[in-house]
Short mmCIF file of C-alpha atoms and ligand atoms in Angstrom, two decimals:
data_model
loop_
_atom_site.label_atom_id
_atom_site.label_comp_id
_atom_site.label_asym_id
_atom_site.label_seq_id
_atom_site.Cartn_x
_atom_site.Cartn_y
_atom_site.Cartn_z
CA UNK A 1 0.84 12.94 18.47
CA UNK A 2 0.99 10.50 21.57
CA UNK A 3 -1.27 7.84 21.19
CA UNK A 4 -1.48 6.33 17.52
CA UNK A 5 -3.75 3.53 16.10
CA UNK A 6 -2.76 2.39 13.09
CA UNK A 7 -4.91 -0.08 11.19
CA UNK A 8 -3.74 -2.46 8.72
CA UNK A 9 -0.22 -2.38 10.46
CA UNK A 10 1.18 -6.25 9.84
CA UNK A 11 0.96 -5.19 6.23
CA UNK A 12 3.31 -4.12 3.52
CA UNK A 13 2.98 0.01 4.07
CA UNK A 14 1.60 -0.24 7.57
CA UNK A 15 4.89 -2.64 8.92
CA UNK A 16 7.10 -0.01 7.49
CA UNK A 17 4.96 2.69 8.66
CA UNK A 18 5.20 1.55 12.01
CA UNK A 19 9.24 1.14 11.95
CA UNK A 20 9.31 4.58 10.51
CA UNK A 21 7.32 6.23 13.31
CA UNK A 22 8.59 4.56 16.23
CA UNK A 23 12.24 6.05 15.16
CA UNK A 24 11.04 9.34 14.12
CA UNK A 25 8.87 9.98 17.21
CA UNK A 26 10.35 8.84 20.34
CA UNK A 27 7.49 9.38 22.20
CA UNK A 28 4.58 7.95 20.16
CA UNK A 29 2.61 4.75 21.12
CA UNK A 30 1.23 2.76 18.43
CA UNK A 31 -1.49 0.76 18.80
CA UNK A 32 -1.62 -1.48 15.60
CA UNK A 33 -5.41 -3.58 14.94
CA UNK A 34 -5.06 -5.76 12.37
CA UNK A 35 -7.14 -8.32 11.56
CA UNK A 36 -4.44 -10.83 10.20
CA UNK A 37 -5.77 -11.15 6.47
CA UNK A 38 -3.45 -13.53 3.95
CA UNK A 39 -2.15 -10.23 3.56
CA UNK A 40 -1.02 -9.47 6.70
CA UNK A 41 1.89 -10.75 9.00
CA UNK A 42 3.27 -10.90 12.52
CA UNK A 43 6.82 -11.60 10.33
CA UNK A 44 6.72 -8.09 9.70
CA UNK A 45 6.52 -6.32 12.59
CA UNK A 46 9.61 -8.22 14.29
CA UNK A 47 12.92 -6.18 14.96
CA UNK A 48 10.80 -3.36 15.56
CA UNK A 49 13.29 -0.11 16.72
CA UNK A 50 11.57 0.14 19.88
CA UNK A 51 9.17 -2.84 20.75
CA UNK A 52 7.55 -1.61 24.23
CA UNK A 53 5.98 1.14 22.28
CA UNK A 54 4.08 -1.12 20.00
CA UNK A 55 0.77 -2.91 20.87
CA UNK A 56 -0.51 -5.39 18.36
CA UNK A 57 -4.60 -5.81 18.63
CA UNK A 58 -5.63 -8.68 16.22
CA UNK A 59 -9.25 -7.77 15.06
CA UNK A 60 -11.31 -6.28 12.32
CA UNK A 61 -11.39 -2.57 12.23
CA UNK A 62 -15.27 -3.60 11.31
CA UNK A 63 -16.34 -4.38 14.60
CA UNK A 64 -17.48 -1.12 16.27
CA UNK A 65 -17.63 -1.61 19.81
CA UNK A 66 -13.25 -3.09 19.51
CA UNK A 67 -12.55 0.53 17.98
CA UNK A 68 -14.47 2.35 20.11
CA UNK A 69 -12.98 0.73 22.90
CA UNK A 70 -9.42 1.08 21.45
CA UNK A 71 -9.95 4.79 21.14
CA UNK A 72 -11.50 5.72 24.39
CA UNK A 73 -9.25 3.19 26.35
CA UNK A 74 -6.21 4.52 24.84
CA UNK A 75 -7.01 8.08 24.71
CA UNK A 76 -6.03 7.97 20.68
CA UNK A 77 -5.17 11.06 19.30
CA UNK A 78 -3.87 10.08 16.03
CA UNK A 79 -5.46 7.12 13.67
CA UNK A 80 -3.49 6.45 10.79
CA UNK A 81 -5.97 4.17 8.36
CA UNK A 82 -4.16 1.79 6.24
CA UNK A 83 -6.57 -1.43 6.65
CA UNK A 84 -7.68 -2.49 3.26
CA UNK A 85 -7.79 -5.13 0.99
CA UNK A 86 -5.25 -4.11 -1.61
CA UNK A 87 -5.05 -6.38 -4.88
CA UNK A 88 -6.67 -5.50 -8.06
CA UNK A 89 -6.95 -8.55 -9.32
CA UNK A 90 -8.17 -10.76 -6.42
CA UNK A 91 -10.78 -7.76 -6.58
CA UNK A 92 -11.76 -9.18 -9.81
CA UNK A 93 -12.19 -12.87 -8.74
CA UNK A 94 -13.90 -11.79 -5.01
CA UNK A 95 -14.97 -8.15 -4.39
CA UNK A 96 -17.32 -8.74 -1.34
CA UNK A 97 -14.36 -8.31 1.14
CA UNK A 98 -13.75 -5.19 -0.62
CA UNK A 99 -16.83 -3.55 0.04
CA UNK A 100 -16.81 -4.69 3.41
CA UNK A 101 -13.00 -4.19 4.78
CA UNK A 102 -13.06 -0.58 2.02
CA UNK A 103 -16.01 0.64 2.73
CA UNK A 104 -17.61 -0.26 5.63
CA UNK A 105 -14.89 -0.90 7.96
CA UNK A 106 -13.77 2.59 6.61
CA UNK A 107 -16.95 4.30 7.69
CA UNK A 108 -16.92 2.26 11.25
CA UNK A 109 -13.72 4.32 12.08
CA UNK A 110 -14.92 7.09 10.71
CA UNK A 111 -18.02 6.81 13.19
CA UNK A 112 -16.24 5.73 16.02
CA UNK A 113 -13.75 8.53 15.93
CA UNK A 114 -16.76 11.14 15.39
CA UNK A 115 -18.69 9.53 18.26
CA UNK A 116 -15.40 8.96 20.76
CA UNK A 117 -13.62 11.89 19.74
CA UNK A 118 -16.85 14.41 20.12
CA UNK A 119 -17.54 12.69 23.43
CA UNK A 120 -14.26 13.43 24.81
CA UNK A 121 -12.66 16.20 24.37
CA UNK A 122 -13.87 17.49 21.12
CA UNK A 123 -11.79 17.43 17.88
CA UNK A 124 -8.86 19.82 18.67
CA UNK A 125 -5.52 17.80 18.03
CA UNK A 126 -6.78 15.20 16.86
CA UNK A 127 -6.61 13.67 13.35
CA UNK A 128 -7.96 10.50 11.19
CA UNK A 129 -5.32 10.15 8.13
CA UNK A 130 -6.92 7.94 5.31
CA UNK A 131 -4.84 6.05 3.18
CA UNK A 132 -5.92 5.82 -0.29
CA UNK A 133 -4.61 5.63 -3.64
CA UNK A 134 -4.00 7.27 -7.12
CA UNK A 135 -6.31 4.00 -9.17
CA UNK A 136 -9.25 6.15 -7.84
CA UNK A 137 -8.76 8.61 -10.59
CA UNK A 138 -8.96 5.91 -13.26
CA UNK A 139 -6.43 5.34 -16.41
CA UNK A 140 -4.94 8.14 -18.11
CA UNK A 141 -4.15 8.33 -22.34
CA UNK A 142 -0.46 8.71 -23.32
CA UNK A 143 -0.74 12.37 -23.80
CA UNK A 144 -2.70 13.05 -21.04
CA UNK A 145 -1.77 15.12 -18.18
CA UNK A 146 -0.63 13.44 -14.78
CA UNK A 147 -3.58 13.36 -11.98
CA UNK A 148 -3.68 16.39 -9.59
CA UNK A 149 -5.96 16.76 -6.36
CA UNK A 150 -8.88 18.23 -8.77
CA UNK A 151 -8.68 15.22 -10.95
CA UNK A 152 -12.17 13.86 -11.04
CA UNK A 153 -12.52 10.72 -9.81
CA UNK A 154 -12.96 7.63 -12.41
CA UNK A 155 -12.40 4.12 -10.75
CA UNK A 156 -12.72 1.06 -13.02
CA UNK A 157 -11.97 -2.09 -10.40
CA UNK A 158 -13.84 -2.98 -7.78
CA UNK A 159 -10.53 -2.26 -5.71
CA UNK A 160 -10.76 1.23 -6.66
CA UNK A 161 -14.18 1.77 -6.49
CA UNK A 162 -13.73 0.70 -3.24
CA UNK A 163 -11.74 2.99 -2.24
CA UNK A 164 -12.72 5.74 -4.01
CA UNK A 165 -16.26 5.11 -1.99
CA UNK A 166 -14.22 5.36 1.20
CA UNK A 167 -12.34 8.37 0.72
CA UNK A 168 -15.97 10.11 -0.09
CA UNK A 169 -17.00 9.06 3.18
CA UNK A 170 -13.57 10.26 4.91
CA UNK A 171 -14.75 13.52 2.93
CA UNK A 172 -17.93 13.79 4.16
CA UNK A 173 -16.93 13.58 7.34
CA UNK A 174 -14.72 16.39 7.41
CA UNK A 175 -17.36 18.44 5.38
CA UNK A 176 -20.44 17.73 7.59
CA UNK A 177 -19.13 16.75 11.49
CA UNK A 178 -16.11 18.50 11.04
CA UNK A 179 -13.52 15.36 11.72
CA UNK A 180 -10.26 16.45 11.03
CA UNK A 181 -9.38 14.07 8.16
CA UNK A 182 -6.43 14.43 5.96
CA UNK A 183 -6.27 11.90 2.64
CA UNK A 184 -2.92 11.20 0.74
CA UNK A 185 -3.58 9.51 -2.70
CA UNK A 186 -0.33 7.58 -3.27
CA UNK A 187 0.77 5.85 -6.37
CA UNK A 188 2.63 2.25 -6.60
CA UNK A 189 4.66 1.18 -3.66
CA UNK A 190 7.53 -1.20 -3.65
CA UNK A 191 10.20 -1.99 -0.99
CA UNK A 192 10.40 -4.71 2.00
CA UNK A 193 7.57 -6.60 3.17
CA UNK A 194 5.63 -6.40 0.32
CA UNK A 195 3.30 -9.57 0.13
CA UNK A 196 4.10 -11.81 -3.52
CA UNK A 197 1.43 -10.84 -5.14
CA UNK A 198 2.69 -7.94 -6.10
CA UNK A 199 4.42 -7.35 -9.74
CA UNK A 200 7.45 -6.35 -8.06
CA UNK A 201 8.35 -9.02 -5.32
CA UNK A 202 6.25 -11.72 -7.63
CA UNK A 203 8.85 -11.66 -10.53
CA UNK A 204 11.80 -11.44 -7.62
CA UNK A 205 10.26 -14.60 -6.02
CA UNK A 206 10.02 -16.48 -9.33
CA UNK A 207 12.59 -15.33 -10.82
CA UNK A 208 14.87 -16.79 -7.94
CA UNK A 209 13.25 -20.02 -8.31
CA UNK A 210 13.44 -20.23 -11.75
CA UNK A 211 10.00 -19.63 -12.45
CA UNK A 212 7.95 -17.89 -15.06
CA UNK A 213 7.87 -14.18 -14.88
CA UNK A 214 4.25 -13.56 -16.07
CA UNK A 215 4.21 -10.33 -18.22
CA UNK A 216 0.18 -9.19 -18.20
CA UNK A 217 -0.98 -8.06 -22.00
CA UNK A 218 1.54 -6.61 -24.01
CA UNK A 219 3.25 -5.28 -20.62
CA UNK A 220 3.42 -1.59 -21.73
CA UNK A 221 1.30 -0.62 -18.53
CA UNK A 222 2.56 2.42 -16.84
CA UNK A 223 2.70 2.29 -13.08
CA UNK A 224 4.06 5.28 -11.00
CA UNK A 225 6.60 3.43 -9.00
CA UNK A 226 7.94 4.74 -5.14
CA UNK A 227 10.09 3.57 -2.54
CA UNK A 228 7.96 2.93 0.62
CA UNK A 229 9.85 4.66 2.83
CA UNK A 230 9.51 7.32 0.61
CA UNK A 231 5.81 7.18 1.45
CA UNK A 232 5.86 6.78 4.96
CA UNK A 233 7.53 9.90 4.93
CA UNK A 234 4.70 11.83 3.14
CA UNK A 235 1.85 10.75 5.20
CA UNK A 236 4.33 11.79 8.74
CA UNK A 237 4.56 15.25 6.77
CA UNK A 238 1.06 15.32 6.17
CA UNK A 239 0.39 14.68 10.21
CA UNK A 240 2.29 16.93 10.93
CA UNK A 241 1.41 19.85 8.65
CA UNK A 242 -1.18 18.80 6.31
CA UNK A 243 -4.54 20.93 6.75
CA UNK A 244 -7.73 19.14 7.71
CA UNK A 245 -10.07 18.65 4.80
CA UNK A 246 -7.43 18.41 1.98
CA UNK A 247 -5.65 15.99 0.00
CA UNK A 248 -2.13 15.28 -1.10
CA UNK A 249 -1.02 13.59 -3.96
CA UNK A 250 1.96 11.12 -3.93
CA UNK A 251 3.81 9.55 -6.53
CA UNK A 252 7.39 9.12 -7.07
CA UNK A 253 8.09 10.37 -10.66
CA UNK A 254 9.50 7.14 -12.18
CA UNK A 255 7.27 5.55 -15.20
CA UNK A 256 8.18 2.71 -16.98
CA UNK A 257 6.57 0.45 -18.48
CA UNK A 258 5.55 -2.53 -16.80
CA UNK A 259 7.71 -4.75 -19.29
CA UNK A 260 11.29 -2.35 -18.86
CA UNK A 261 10.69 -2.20 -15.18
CA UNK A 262 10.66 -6.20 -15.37
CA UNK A 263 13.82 -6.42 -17.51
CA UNK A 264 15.46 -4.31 -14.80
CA UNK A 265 14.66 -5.92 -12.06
CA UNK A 266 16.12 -9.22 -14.36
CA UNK A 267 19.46 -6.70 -15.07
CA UNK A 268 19.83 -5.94 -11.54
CA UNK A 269 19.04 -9.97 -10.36
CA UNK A 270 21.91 -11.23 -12.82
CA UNK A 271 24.63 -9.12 -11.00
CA UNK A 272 23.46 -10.45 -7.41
CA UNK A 273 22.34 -14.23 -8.04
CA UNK A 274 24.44 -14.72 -11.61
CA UNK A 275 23.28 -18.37 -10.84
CA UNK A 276 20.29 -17.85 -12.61
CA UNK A 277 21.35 -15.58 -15.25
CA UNK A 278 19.84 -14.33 -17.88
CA UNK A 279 16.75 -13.83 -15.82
CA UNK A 280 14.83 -12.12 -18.40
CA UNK A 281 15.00 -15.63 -20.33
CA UNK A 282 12.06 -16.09 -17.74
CA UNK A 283 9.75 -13.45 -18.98
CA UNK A 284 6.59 -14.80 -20.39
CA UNK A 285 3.62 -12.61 -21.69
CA UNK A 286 0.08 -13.88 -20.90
CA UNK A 287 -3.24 -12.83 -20.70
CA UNK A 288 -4.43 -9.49 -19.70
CA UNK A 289 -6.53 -8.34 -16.08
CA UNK A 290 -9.50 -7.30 -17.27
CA UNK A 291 -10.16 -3.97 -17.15
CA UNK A 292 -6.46 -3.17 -16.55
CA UNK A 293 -5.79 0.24 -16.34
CA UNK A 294 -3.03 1.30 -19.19
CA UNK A 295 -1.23 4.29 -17.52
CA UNK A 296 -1.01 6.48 -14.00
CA UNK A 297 1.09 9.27 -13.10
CA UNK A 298 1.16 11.86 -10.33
CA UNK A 299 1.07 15.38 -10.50
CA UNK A 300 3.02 16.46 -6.93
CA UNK A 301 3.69 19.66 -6.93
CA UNK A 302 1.07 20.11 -4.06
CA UNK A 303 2.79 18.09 -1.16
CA UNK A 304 6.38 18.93 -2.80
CA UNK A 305 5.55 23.09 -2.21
CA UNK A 306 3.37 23.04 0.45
CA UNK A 307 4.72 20.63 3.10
CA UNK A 308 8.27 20.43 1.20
CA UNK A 309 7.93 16.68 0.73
CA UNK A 310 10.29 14.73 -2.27
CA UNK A 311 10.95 11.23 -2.67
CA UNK A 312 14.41 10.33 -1.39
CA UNK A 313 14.90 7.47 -3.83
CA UNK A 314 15.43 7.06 -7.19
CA UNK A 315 14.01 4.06 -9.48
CA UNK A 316 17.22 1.76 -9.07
CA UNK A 317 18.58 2.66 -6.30
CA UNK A 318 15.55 1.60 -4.59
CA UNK A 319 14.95 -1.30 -6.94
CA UNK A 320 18.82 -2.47 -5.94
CA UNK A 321 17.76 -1.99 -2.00
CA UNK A 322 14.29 -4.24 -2.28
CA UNK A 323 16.11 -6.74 -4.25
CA UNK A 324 18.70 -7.12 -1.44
CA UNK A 325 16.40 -7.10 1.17
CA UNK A 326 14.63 -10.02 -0.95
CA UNK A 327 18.02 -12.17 -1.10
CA UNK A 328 18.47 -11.46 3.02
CA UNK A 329 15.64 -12.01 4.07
CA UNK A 330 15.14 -15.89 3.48
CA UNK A 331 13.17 -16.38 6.84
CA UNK A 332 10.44 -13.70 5.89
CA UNK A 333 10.22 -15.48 2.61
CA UNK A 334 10.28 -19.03 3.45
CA UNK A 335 7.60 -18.28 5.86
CA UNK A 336 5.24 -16.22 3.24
CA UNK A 337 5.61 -18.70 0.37
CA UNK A 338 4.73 -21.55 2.55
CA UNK A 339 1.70 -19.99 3.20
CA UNK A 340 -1.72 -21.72 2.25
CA UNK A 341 -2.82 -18.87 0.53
CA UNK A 342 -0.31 -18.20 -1.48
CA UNK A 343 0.00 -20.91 -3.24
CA UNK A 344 -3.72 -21.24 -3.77
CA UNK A 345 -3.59 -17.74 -5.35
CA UNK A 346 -0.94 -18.85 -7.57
CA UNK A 347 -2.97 -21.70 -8.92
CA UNK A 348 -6.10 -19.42 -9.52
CA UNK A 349 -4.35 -16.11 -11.11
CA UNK A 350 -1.80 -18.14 -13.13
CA UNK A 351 -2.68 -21.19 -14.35
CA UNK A 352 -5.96 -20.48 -16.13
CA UNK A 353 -3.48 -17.56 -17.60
CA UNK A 354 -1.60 -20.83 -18.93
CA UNK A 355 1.26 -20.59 -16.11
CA UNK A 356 2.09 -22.96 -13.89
P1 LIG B 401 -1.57 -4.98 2.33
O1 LIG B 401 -2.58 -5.78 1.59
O2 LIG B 401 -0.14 -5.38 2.29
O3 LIG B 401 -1.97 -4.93 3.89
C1 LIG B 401 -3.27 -4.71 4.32
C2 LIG B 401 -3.33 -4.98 5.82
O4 LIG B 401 -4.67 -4.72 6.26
C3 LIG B 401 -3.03 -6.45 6.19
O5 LIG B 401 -2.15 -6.50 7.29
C4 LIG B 401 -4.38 -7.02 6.56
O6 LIG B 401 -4.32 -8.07 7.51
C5 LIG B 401 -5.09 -5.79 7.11
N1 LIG B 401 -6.56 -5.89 7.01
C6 LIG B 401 -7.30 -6.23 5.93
N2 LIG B 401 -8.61 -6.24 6.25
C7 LIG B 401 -8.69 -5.86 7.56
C8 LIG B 401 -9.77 -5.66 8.45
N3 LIG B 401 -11.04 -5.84 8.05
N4 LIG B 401 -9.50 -5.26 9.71
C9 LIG B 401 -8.20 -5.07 10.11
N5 LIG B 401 -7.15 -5.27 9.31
C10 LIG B 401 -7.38 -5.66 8.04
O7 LIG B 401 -1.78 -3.49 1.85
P2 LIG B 401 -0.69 -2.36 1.59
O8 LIG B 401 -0.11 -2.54 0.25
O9 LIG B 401 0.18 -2.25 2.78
O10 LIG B 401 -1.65 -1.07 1.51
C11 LIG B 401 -1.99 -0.35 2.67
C12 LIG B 401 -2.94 0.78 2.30
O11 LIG B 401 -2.30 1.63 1.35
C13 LIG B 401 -4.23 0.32 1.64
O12 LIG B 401 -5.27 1.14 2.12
C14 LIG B 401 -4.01 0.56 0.17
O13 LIG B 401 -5.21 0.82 -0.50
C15 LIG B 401 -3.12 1.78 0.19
N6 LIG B 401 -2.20 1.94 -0.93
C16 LIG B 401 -1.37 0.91 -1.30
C17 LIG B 401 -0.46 1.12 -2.34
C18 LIG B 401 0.47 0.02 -2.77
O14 LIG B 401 1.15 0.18 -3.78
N7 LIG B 401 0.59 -1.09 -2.06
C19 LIG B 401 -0.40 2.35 -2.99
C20 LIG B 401 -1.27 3.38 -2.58
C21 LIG B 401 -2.15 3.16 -1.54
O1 LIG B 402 -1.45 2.52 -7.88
C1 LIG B 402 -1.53 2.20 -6.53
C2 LIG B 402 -1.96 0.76 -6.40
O2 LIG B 402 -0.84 -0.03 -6.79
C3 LIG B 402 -2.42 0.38 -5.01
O3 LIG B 402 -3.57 1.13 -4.69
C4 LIG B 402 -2.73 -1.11 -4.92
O4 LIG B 402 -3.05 -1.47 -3.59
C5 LIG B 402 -1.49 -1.88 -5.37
O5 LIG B 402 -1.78 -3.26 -5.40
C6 LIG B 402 -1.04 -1.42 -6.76
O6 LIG B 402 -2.00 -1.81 -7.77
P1 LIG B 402 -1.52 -2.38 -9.19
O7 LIG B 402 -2.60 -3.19 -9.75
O8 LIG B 402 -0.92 -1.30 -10.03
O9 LIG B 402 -0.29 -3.30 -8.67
P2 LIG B 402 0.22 -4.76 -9.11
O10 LIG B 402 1.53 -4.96 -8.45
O11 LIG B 402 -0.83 -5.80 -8.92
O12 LIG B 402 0.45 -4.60 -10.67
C7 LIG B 402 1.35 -3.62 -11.19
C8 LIG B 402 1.30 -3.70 -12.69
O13 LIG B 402 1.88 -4.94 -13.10
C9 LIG B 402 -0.10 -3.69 -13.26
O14 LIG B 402 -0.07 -2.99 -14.50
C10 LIG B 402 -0.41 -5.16 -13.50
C11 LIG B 402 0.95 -5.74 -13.84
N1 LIG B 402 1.17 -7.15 -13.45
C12 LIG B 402 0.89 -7.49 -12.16
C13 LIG B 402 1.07 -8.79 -11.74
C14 LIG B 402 0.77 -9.20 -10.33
C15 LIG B 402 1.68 -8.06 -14.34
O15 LIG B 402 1.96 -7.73 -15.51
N2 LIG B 402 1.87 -9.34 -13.93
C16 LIG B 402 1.57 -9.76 -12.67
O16 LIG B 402 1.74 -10.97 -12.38
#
């Protein structure tokens, strides 16, 4: 590994991905092409460990002949595919750039790497990592088993049918052209940089201002919750060791529901801002996402035995760590709620749920 491009990286996993491979691998140059979505942010890739060895491209991993380009020009050994869009339920009010960013841009790096990679040099240490998730298996009963790698796939959003269609292409293309693709499946993230959108750093966010902490449905979801670093450090593993052609499942073992994890994250809030305590005073149920998928867990054992991977961090302990970073971070926030978008997403998800 000597010449990365990772896509999607001024976003919540990719930033973090980024800052975790530029200290693990002191030789590695990333190339990073993102196309700066709502979701992504040049706030997140500052204070970078080692800044000379990070080149920011701002484009869409869409246009074929920028890839192309990127991969011959920088002799690209390694893509790391994290470009998406990511939000369930702005897949529900808009799921054209879904299709488009999922699936297509997914099978123009697909092509390009085929095309470049076959063209120069052939396929031999080389690899194309896809980033996917665990919603592609679909919603599991309470007494059902947790999803493994044979789990059939069953998405119900358009967000996961997107992706779900994209990791059958990355498929494919190991299967028929032989592309050395590798696909980790991940469940629920949390941690730093995460955009407010998500239930996590949403009910931080309002709950420091005071805000309603909207509660969707009767709130006894089950999400499969892990530290991001924790992440990052599966899909290194899996570049490292992980065989061509397979997939690893990642999840970190912790699942509450959605309403418990909220009243913890109010716990943890009234020991470090007792200003605004009780914070679970805030919690308001309202309507549900349609569609919303009741329950996921991950079944691990795979990446934990084979490549010897296990998430470093438990529930709280990571829940106390985003929180901080949350109350220290006031520039990253200040510039992220004053964004357009955001509040315009506010206004459409909330209000017609009856919050403000
Ligand atoms: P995010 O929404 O925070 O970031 C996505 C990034 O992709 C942004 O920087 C955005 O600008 C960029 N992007 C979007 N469309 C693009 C395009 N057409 N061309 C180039 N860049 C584009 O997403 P995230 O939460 O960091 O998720 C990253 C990946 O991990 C996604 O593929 C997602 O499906 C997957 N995943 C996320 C989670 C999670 O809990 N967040 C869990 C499992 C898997
Ligand atoms: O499972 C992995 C997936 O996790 C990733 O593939 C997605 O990119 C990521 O967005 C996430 O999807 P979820 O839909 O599970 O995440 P979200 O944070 O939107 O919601 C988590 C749970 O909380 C879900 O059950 C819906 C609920 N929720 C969410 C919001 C935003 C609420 O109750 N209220 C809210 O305001």
């Amino acid at each position: 590994m000597r010449n990365v491009l990772v896509t999607g990286g001024a976003g919540f996993i990719g930033a973090n991905f980024i800052r975790y491979l530029l200290t693990a691998e002191p030789q590695v140059h990333i190339f990073n092409l993102d196309a700066l979505t709502y979701a992504g942010s040049l706030e997140n890739l500052k204070d970078l460990p080692d800044p000379s060895r990070h080149t920011f491209i701002h484009g869409d991993i869409c246009d074929s002949a920028l890839v192309a380009g990127l991969l011959r020009q920088h002799k690209i050994d390694t893509l790391v595919h994290f470009a998406a869009e990511s939000h369930v339920d702005r897949s529900i009010y808009g799921p054209a750039p879904f299709i488009q960013t999922n699936v297509v841009g997914t099978f123009t790096l697909l092509e390009a790497a085929r095309q470049e990679w076959s063209g120069s040099g052939g396929f031999d240490g080389r690899r194309f990592h896809h980033v996917s998730t665990d919603e592609v298996f679909g919603s599991l009963g309470p007494e059902d088993p947790p999803f493994t790698e044979m789990t059939p796939y069953e998405p119900r959003s358009p967000y996961s049918a997107s992706k779900a269609a994209s990791d059958h292409l990355a498929r494919a293309y190991f299967h028929t052209y032989g592309l050395p693709v590798t696909i980790t499946n991940c469940s629920n993230n949390y941690g730093p940089y995460q955009f407010p959108e998500k239930l996590i750093p949403l009910m931080i966010l309002n709950a420091l201002q005071g805000k309603p902490l909207p509660v969707y449905g009767d709130g006894r979801q089950i999400r499969d919750w892990l530290y991001v670093e924790d992440h990052c450090e599966a899909i290194y593993l899996v570049l490292q060791q992980g065989i061509p052609g397979e997939t690893y499942n990642v999840g970190g073992g912790n699942q509450p529901y959605n309403i418990d994890l909220v009243r913890e994250i109010c716990a943890i809030l009234d020991e470090f801002h007792p200003q605004g305590a009780p914070h679970n005073r805030l919690i308001t149920h309202v309507p549900d996402r349609p569609g919303h998928d009741r329950r996921y867990a991950m079944d691990t054992t795979k990446i934990r035995t084979q490549l010897g991977w296990a998430p470093r961090h438990q529930l709280e302990s990571g829940l106390r760590a985003t929180i901080a970073w949350y109350l220290s971070h006031e520039g990253w926030v200040q510039a992220i709620l004053e964004q357009n978008d955001y509040q315009t997403w506010l206004e459409r998800n909330y209000r017609q749920r009856g919050e403000k």
